[in-house]
mmCIF file of C-alpha atoms and ligand atoms in Angstrom:
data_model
loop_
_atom_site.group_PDB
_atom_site.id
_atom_site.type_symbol
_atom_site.label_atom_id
_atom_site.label_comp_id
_atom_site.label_asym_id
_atom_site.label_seq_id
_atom_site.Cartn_x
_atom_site.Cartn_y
_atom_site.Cartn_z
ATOM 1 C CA UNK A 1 3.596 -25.749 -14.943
ATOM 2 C CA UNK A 2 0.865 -25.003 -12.381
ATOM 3 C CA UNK A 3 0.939 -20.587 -11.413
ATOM 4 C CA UNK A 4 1.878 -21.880 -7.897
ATOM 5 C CA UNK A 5 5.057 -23.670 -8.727
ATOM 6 C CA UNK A 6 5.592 -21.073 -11.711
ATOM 7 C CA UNK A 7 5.675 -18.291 -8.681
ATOM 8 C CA UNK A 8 7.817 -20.637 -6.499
ATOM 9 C CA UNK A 9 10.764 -20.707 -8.821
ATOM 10 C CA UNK A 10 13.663 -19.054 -8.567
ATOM 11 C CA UNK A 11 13.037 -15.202 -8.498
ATOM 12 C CA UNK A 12 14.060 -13.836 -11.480
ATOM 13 C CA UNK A 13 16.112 -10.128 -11.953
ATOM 14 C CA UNK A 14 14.079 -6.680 -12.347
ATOM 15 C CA UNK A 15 12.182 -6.701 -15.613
ATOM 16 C CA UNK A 16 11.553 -3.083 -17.283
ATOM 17 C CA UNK A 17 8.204 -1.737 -15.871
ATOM 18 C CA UNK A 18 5.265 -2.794 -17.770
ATOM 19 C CA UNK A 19 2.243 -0.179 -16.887
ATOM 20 C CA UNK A 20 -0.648 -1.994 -17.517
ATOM 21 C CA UNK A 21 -3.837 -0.140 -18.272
ATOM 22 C CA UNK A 22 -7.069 -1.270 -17.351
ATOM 23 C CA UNK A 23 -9.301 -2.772 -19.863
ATOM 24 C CA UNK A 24 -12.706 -4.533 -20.450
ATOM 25 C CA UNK A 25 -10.772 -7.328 -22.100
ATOM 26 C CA UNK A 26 -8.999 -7.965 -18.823
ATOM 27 C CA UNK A 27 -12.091 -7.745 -16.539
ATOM 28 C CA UNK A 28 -14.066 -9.649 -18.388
ATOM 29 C CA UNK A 29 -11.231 -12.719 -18.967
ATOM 30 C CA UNK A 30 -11.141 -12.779 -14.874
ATOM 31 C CA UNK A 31 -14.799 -12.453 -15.034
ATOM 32 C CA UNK A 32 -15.146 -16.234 -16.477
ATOM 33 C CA UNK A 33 -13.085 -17.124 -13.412
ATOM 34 C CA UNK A 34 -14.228 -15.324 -10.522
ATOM 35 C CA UNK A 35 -17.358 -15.471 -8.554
ATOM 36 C CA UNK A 36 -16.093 -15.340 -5.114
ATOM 37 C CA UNK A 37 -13.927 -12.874 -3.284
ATOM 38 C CA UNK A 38 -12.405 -11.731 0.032
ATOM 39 C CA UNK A 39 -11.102 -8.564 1.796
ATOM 40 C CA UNK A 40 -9.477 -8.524 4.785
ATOM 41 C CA UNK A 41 -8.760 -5.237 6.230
ATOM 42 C CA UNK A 42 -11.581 -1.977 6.236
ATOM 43 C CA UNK A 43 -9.320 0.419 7.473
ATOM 44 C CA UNK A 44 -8.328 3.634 6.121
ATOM 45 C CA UNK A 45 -7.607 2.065 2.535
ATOM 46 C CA UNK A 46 -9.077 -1.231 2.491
ATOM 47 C CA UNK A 47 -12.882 -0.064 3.816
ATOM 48 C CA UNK A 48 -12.495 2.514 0.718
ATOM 49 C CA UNK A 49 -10.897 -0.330 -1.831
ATOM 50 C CA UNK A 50 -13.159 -2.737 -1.039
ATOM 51 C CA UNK A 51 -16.033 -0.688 -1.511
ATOM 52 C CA UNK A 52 -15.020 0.295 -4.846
ATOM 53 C CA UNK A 53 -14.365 -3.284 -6.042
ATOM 54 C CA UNK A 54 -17.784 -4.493 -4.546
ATOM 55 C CA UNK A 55 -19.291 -1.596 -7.002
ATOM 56 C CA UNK A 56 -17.550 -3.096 -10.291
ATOM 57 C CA UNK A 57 -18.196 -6.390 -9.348
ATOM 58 C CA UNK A 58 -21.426 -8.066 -11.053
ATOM 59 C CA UNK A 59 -24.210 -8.157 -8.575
ATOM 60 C CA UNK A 60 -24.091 -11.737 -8.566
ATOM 61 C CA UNK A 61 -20.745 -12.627 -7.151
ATOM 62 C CA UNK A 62 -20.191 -12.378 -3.272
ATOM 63 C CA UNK A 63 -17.262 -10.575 -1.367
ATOM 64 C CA UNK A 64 -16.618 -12.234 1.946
ATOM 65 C CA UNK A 65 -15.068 -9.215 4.273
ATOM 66 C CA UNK A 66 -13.357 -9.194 7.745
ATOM 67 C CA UNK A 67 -12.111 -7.330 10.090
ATOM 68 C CA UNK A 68 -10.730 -7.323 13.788
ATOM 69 C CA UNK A 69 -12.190 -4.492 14.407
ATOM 70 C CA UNK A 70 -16.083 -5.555 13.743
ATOM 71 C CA UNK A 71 -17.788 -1.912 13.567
ATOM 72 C CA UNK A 72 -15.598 -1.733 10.359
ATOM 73 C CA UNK A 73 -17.301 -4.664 8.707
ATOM 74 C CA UNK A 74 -20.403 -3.540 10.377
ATOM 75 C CA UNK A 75 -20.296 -0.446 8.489
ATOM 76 C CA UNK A 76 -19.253 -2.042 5.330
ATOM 77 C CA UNK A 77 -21.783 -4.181 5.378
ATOM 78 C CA UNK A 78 -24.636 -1.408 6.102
ATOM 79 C CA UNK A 79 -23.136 0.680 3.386
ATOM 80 C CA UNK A 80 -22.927 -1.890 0.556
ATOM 81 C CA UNK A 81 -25.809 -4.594 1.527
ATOM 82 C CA UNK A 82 -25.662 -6.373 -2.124
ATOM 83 C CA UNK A 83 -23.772 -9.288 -2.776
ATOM 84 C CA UNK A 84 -21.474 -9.290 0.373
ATOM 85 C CA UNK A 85 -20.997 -10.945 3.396
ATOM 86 C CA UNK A 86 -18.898 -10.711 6.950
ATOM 87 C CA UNK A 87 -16.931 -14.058 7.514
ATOM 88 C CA UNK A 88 -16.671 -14.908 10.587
ATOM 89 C CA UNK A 89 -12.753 -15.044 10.492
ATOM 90 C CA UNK A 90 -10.009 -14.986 7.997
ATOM 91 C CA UNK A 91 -10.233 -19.041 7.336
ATOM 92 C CA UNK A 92 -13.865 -18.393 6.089
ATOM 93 C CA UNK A 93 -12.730 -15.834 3.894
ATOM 94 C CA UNK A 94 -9.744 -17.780 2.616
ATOM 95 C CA UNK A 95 -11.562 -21.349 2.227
ATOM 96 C CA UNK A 96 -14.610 -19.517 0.132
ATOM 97 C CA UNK A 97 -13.056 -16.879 -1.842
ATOM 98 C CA UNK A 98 -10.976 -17.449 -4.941
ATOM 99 C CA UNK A 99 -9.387 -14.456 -4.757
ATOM 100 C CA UNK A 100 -8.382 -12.663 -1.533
ATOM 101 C CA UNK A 101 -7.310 -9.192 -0.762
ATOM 102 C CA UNK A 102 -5.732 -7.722 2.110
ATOM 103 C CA UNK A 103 -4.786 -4.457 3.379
ATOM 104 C CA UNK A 104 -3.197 -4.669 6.991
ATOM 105 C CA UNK A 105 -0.991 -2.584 8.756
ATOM 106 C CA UNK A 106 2.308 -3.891 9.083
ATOM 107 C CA UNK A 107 4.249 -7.360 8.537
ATOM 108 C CA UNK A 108 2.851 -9.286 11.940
ATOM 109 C CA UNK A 109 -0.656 -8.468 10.896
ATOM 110 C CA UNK A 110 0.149 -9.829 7.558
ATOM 111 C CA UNK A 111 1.618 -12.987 9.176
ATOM 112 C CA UNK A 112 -0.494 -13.780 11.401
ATOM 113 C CA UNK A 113 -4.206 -13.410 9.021
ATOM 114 C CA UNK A 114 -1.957 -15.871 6.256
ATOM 115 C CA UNK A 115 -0.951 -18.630 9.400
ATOM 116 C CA UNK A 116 -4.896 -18.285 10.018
ATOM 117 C CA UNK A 117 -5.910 -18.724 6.257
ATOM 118 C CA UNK A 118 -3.216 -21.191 5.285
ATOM 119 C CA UNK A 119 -3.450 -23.313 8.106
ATOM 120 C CA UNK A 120 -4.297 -26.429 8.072
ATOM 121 C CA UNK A 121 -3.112 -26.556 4.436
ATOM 122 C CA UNK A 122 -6.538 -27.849 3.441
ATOM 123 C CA UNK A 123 -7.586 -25.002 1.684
ATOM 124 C CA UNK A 124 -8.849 -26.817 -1.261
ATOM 125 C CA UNK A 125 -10.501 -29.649 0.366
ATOM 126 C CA UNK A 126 -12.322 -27.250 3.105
ATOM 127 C CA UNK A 127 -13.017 -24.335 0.922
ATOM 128 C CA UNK A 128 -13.420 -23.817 -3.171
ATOM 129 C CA UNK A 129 -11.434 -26.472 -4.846
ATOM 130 C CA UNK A 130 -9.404 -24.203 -6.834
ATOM 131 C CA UNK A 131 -5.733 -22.555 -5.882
ATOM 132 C CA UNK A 132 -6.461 -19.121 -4.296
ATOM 133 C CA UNK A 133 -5.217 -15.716 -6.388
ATOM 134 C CA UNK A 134 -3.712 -13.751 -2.728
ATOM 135 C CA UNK A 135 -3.016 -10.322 -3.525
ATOM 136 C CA UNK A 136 -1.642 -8.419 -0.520
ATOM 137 C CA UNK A 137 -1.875 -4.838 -0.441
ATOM 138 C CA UNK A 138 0.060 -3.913 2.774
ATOM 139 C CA UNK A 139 3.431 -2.220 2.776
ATOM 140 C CA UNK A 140 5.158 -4.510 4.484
ATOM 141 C CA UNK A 141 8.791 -5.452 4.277
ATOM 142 C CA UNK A 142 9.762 -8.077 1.370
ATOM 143 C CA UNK A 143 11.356 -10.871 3.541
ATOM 144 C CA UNK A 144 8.348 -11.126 5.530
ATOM 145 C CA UNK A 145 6.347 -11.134 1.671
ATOM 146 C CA UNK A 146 8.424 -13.879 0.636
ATOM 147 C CA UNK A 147 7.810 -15.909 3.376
ATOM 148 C CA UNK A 148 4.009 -15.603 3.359
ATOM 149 C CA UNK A 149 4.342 -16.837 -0.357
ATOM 150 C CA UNK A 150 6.353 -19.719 0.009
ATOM 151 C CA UNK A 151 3.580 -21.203 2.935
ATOM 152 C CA UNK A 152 0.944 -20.243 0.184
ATOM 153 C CA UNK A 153 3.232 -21.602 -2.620
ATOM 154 C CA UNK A 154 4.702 -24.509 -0.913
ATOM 155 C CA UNK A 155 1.292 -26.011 -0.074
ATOM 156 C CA UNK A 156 -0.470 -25.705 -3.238
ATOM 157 C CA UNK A 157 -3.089 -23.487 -2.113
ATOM 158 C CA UNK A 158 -3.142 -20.916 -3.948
ATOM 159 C CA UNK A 159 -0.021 -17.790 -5.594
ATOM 160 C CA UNK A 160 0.730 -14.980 -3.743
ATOM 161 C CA UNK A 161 1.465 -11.634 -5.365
ATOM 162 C CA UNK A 162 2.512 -8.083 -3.192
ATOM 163 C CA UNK A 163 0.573 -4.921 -4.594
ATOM 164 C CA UNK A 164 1.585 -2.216 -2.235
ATOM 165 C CA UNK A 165 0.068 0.972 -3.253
ATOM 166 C CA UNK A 166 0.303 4.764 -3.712
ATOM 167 C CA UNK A 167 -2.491 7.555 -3.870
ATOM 168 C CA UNK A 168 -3.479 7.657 0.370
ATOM 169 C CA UNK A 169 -6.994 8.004 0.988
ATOM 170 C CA UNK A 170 -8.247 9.914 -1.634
ATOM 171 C CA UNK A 171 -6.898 7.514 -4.195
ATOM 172 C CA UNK A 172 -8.411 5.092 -2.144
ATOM 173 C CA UNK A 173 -11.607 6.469 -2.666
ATOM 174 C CA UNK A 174 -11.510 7.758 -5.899
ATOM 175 C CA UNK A 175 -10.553 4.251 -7.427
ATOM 176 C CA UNK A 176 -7.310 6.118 -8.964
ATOM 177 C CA UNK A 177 -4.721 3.961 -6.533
ATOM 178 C CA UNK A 178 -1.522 2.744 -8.155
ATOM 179 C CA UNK A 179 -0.255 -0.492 -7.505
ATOM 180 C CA UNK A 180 2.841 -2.069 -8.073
ATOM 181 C CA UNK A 181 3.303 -5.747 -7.923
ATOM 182 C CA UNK A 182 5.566 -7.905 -7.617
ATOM 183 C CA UNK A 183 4.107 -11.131 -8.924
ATOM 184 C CA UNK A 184 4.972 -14.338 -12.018
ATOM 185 C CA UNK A 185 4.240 -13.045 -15.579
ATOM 186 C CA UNK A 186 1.357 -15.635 -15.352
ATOM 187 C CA UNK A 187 -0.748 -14.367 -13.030
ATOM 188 C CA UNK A 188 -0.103 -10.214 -13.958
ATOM 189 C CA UNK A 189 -3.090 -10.271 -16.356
ATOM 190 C CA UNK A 190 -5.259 -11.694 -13.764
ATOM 191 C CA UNK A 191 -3.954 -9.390 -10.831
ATOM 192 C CA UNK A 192 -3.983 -6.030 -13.162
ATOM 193 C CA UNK A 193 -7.821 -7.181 -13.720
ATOM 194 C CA UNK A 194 -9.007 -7.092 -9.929
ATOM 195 C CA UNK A 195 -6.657 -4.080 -9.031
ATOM 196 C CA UNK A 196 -7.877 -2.108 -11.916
ATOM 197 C CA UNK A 197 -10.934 -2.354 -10.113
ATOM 198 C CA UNK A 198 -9.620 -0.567 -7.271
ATOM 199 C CA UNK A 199 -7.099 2.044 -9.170
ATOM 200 C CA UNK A 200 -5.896 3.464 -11.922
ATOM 201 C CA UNK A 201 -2.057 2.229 -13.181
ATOM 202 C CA UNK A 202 -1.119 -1.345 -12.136
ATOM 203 C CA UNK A 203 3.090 -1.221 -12.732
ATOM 204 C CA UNK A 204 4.498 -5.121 -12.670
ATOM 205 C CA UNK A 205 7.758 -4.633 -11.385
ATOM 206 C CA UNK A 206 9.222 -8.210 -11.711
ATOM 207 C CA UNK A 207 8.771 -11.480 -9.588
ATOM 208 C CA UNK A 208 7.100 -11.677 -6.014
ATOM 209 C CA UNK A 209 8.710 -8.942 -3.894
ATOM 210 C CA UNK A 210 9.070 -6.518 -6.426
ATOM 211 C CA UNK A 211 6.632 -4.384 -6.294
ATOM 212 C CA UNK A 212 7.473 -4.249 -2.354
ATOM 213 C CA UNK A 213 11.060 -3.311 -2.828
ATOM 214 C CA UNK A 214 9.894 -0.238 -5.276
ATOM 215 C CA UNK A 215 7.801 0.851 -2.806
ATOM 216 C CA UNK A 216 10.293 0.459 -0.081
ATOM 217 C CA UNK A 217 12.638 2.260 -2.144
ATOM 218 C CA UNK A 218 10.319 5.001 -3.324
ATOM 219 C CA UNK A 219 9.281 6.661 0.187
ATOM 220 C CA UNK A 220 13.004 5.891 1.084
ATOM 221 C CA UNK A 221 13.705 8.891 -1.692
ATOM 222 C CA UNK A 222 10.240 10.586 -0.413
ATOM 223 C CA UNK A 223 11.159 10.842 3.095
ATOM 224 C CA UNK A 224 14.812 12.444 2.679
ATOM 225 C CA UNK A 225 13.511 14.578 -0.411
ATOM 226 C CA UNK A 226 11.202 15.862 2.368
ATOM 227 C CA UNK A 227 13.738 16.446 4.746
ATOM 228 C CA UNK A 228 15.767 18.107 2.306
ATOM 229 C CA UNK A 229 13.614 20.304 0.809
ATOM 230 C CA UNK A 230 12.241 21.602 4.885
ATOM 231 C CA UNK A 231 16.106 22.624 5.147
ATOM 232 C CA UNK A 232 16.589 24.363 2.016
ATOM 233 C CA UNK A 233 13.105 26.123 2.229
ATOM 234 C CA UNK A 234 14.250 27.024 6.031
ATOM 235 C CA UNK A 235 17.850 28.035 4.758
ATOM 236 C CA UNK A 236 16.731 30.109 2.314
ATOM 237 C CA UNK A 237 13.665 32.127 4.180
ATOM 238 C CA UNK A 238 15.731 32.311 7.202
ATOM 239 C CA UNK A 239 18.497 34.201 4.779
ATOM 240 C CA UNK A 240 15.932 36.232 4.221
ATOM 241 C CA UNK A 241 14.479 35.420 0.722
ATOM 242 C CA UNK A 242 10.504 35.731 -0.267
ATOM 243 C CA UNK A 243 9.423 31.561 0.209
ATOM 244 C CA UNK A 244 7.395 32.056 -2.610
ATOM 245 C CA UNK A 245 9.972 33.312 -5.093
ATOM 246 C CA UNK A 246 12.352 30.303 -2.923
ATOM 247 C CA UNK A 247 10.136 27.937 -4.150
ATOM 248 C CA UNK A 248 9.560 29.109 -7.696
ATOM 249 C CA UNK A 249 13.020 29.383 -8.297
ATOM 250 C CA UNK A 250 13.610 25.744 -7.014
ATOM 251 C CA UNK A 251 11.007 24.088 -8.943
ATOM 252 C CA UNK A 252 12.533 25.045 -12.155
ATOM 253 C CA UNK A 253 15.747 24.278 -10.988
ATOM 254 C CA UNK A 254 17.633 21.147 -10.590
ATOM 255 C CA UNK A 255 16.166 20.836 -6.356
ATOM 256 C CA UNK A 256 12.738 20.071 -7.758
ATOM 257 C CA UNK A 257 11.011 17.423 -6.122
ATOM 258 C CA UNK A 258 7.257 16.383 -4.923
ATOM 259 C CA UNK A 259 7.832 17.786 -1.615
ATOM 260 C CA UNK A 260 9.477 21.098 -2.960
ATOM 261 C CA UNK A 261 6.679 21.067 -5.937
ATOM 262 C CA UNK A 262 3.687 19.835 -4.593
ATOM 263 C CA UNK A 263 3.686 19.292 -1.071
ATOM 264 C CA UNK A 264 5.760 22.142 -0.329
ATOM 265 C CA UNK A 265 6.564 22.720 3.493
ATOM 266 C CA UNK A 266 6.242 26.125 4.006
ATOM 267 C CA UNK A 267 2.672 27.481 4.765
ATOM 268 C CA UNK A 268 1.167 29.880 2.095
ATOM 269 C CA UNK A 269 3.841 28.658 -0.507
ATOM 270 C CA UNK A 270 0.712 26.293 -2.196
ATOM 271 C CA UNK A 271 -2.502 26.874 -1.987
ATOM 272 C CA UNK A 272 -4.408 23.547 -0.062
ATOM 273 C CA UNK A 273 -1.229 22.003 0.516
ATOM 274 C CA UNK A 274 -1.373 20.252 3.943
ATOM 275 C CA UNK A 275 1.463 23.279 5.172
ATOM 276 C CA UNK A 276 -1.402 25.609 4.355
ATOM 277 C CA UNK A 277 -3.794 24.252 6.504
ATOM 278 C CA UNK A 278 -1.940 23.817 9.623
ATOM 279 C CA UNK A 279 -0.175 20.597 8.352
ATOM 280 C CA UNK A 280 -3.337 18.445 8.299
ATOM 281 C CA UNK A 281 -4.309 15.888 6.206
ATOM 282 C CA UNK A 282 -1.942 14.379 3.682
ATOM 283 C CA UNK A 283 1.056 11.207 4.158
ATOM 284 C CA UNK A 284 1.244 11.007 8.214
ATOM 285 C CA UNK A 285 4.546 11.698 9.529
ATOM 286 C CA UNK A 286 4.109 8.063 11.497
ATOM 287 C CA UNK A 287 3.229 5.810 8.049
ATOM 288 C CA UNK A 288 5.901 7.614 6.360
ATOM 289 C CA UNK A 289 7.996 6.798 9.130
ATOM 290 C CA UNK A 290 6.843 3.105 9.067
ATOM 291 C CA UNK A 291 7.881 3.316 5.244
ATOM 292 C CA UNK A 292 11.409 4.467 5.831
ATOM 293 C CA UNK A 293 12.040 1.592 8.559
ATOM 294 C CA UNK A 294 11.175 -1.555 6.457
ATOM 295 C CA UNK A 295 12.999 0.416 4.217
ATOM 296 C CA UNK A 296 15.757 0.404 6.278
ATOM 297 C CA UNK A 297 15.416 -2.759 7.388
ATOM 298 C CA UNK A 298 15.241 -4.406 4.136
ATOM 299 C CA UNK A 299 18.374 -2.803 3.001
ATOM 300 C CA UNK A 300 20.418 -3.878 5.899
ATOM 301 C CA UNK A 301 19.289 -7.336 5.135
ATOM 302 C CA UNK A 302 20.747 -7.298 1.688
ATOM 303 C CA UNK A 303 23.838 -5.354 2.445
ATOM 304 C CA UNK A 304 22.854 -1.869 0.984
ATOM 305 C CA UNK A 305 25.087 0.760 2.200
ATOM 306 C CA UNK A 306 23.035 3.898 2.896
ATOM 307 C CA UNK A 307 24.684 7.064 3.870
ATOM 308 C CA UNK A 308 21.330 9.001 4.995
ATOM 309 C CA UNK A 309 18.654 6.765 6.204
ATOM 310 C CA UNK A 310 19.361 6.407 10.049
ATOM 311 C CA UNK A 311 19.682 10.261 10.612
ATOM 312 C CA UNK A 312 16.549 10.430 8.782
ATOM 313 C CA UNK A 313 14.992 7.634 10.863
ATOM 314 C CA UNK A 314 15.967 9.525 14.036
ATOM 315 C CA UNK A 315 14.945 12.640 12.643
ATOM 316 C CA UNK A 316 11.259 11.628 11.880
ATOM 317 C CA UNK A 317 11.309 9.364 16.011
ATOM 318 C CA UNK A 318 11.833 12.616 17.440
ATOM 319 C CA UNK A 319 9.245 14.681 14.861
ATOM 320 C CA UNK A 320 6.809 11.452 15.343
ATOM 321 C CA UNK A 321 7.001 12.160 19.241
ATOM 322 C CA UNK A 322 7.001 16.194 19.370
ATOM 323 C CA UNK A 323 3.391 17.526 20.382
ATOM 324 C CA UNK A 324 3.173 20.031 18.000
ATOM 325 C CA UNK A 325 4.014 17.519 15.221
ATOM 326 C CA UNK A 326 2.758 14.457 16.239
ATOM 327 C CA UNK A 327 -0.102 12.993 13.695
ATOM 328 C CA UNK A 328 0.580 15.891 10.908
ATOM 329 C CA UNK A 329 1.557 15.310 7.234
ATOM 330 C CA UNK A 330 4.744 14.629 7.060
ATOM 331 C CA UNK A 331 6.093 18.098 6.138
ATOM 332 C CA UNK A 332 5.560 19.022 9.311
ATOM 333 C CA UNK A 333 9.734 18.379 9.668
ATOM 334 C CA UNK A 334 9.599 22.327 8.454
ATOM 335 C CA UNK A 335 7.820 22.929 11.958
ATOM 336 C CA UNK A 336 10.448 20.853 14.187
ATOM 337 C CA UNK A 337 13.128 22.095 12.290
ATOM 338 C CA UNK A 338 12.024 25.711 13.572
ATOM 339 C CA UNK A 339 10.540 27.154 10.012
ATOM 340 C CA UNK A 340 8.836 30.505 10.100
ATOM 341 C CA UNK A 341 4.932 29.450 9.674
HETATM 342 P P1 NAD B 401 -5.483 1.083 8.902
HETATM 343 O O1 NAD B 401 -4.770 0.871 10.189
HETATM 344 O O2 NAD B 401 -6.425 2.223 8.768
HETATM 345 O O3 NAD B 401 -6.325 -0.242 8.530
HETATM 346 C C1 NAD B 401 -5.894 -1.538 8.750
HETATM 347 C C2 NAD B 401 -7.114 -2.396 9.065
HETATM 348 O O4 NAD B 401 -6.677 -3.750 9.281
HETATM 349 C C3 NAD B 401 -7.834 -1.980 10.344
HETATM 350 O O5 NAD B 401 -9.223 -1.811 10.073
HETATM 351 C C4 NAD B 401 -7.585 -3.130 11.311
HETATM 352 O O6 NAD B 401 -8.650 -3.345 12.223
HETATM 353 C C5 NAD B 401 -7.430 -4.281 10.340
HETATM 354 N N1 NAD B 401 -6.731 -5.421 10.918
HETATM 355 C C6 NAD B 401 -5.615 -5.411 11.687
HETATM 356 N N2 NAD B 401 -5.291 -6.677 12.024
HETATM 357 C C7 NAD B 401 -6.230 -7.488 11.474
HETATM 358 C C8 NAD B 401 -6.441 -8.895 11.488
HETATM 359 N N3 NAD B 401 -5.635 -9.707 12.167
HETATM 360 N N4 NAD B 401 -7.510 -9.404 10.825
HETATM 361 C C9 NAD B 401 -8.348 -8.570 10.164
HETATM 362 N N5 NAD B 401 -8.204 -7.218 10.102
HETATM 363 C C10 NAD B 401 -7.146 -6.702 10.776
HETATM 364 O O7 NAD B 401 -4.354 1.137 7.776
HETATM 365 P P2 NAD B 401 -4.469 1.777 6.316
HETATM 366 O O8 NAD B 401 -4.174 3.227 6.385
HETATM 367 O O9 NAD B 401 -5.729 1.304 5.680
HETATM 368 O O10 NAD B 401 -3.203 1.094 5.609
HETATM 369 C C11 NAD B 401 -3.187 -0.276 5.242
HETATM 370 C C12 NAD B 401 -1.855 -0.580 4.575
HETATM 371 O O11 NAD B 401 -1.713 0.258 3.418
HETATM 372 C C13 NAD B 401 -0.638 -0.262 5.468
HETATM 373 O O12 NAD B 401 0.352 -1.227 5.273
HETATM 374 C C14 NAD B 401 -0.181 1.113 4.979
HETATM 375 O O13 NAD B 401 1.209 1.328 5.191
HETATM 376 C C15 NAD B 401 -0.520 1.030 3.505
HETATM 377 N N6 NAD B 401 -0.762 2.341 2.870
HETATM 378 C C16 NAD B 401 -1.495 3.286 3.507
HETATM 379 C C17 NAD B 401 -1.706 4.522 2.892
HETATM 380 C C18 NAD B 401 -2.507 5.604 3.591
HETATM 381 O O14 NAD B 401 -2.488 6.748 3.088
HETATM 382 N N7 NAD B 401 -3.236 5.314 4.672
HETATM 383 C C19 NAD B 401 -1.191 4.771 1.617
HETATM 384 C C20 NAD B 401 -0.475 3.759 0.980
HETATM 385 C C21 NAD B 401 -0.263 2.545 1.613
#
């Protein structure tokens, strides 16, 4: 059975997460494979991802890169002469890469750069006579996922896996990124190769859409957790207790989260947290946001009852909108919600 059909079949229930660790063995087994690449997408993450792949790539293979926005590629291409080159659109990069990476903002980006790569479904004839490995990066919602993979699927051109990703920027740049995909048991050992380039712990969460829907229901968790943990902090200060001893007491208690722990709210409470430096830096209140409407959305779609997430959602619209909140980390709900700073 060809990987395209194999991805095509029926998707199959939640298998345990497998972490896969990168390893020579890996690289090198895609190595005997690949020779071309593409990257669509040199924005925040993608300019930083890219770069690191071109870096572990061997000098001789090329990495075909685009973007809208042509500065980006501009830059790219000034920064990291060797071996790469700007397409000049997404059906270049899709007809002469073999594998193709992208990392766009939000599902109608994502639809609209796979109508342009996919269409007309001559892919193989036009381009590198071999199906195409398409590993998108995006958090996007999973129906929209599943779509792009049955146009990639359906015509024989090539398997589509999702690898959303965590770490921000920094992981970005550091190469430390997790992914977690969502992708046929075929093609895992193949995707874990390229995206070990770019990170750190690949985690294959089942069959196309997975890794999406862990995502989705990840920062679903994040973004009340945060909301949750501005209150208590608030409560608790504004009853008058030390938000330092608040905070130690929580996180050895049974509140303990990331956003109590590690990205704690409340200014001073840890040191080069973005509270303590005027809420700069860090998850944006408007991608986490983002995160909790496709999560939102995708639950709706498949019936999930949820008792929290559309006071949360209304919550972060108004924090999203409010001047002195507006493009902050996230835990800048402490702020709206009238915490002592
Ligand atoms: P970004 O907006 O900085 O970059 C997106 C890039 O895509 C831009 O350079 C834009 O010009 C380009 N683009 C848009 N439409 C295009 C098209 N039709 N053809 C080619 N290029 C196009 O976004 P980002 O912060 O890099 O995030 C990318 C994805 O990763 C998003 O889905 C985001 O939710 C997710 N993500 C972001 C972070 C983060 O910390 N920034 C962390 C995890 C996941």
């Amino acid at each position: 059975m060809s990987i395209a059909r194999a991805i095509a079949s029926p998707l199959r229930r939640l298998a345990p997460v497998a972490v896969r660790q990168p390893s020579r063995m890996c690289f090198s087994s895609s190595r005997n494979l690949q020779a071309t690449w593409g990257f669509i997408g040199l924005g925040r993450m993608g300019f930083a991802m890219a770069k690191n792949l071109r870096a572990k790539l061997p000098a001789e293979d090329t990495l075909f890169v685009q973007d809208v926005n042509t500065a980006a590629s501009r830059k790219f291409l000034e920064e990291n002469s060797q071996g790469v080159r700007i397409a000049d659109n997404v059906r270049e990069v899709a007809e002469k890469a073999e594998t193709v990476i992208t990392c766009l903002p939000e599902p109608q980006h994502v639809k609209g750069v796979f109508k342009q790569m996919l269409e007309p479904a001559t892919l193989l004839k036009d381009g590198v006579n071999k199906e195409r490995l398409f590993i998108d990066c995006s958090t996007i919602d999973p129906m929209t996922s599943a779509a792009v993979a049955s146009d990639a699927t359906s015509t024989g051109q090539g398997i589509f896996i999702d690898a959303p990703m965590s770490g921000g920027v920094v992981g970005a740049q550091a190469g430390t990124l997790t992914f977690m995909i969502g992708a046929a048991p075929e093609v895992v050992e193949q995707a874990t190769a390229v995206l070990s380039m770019m990170g750190r712990r690949i985690l294959h969460l089942g069959a196309q859409g997975a890794g999406l829907k862990g995502k989705l229901a990840n920062n679903y968790l994040l973004a009340l957790n945060n909301i949750a943990t501005a209150e208590a902090m608030n409560m608790g200060i504004q009853w008058g207790l030390d938000p330092k001893a608040l905070a130690g007491m929580i996180n050895i208690s049974t509140g303990k989260c990331w956003p109590s722990e590690i990205n704690n709210p409340v200014p001073g409470v840890i040191e080069g947290s973005p509270a303590s430096r005027g809420y700069e830096g860090g998850f944006g209140v408007a991608l986490a946001n983002k995160d909790l409407g496709l999560a939102l959305t995708s639950a709706k779609e498949a019936n999930v009852k949820l008792a929290l997430g559309d006071t949360a959602k209304a919550l972060y619209d108004e924090v999203e909108r409010a001047e002195n909140c507006k493009g902050k980390d996230f835990s800048v709900v402490y702020r709206y919600l009238g915490g002592r700073e």
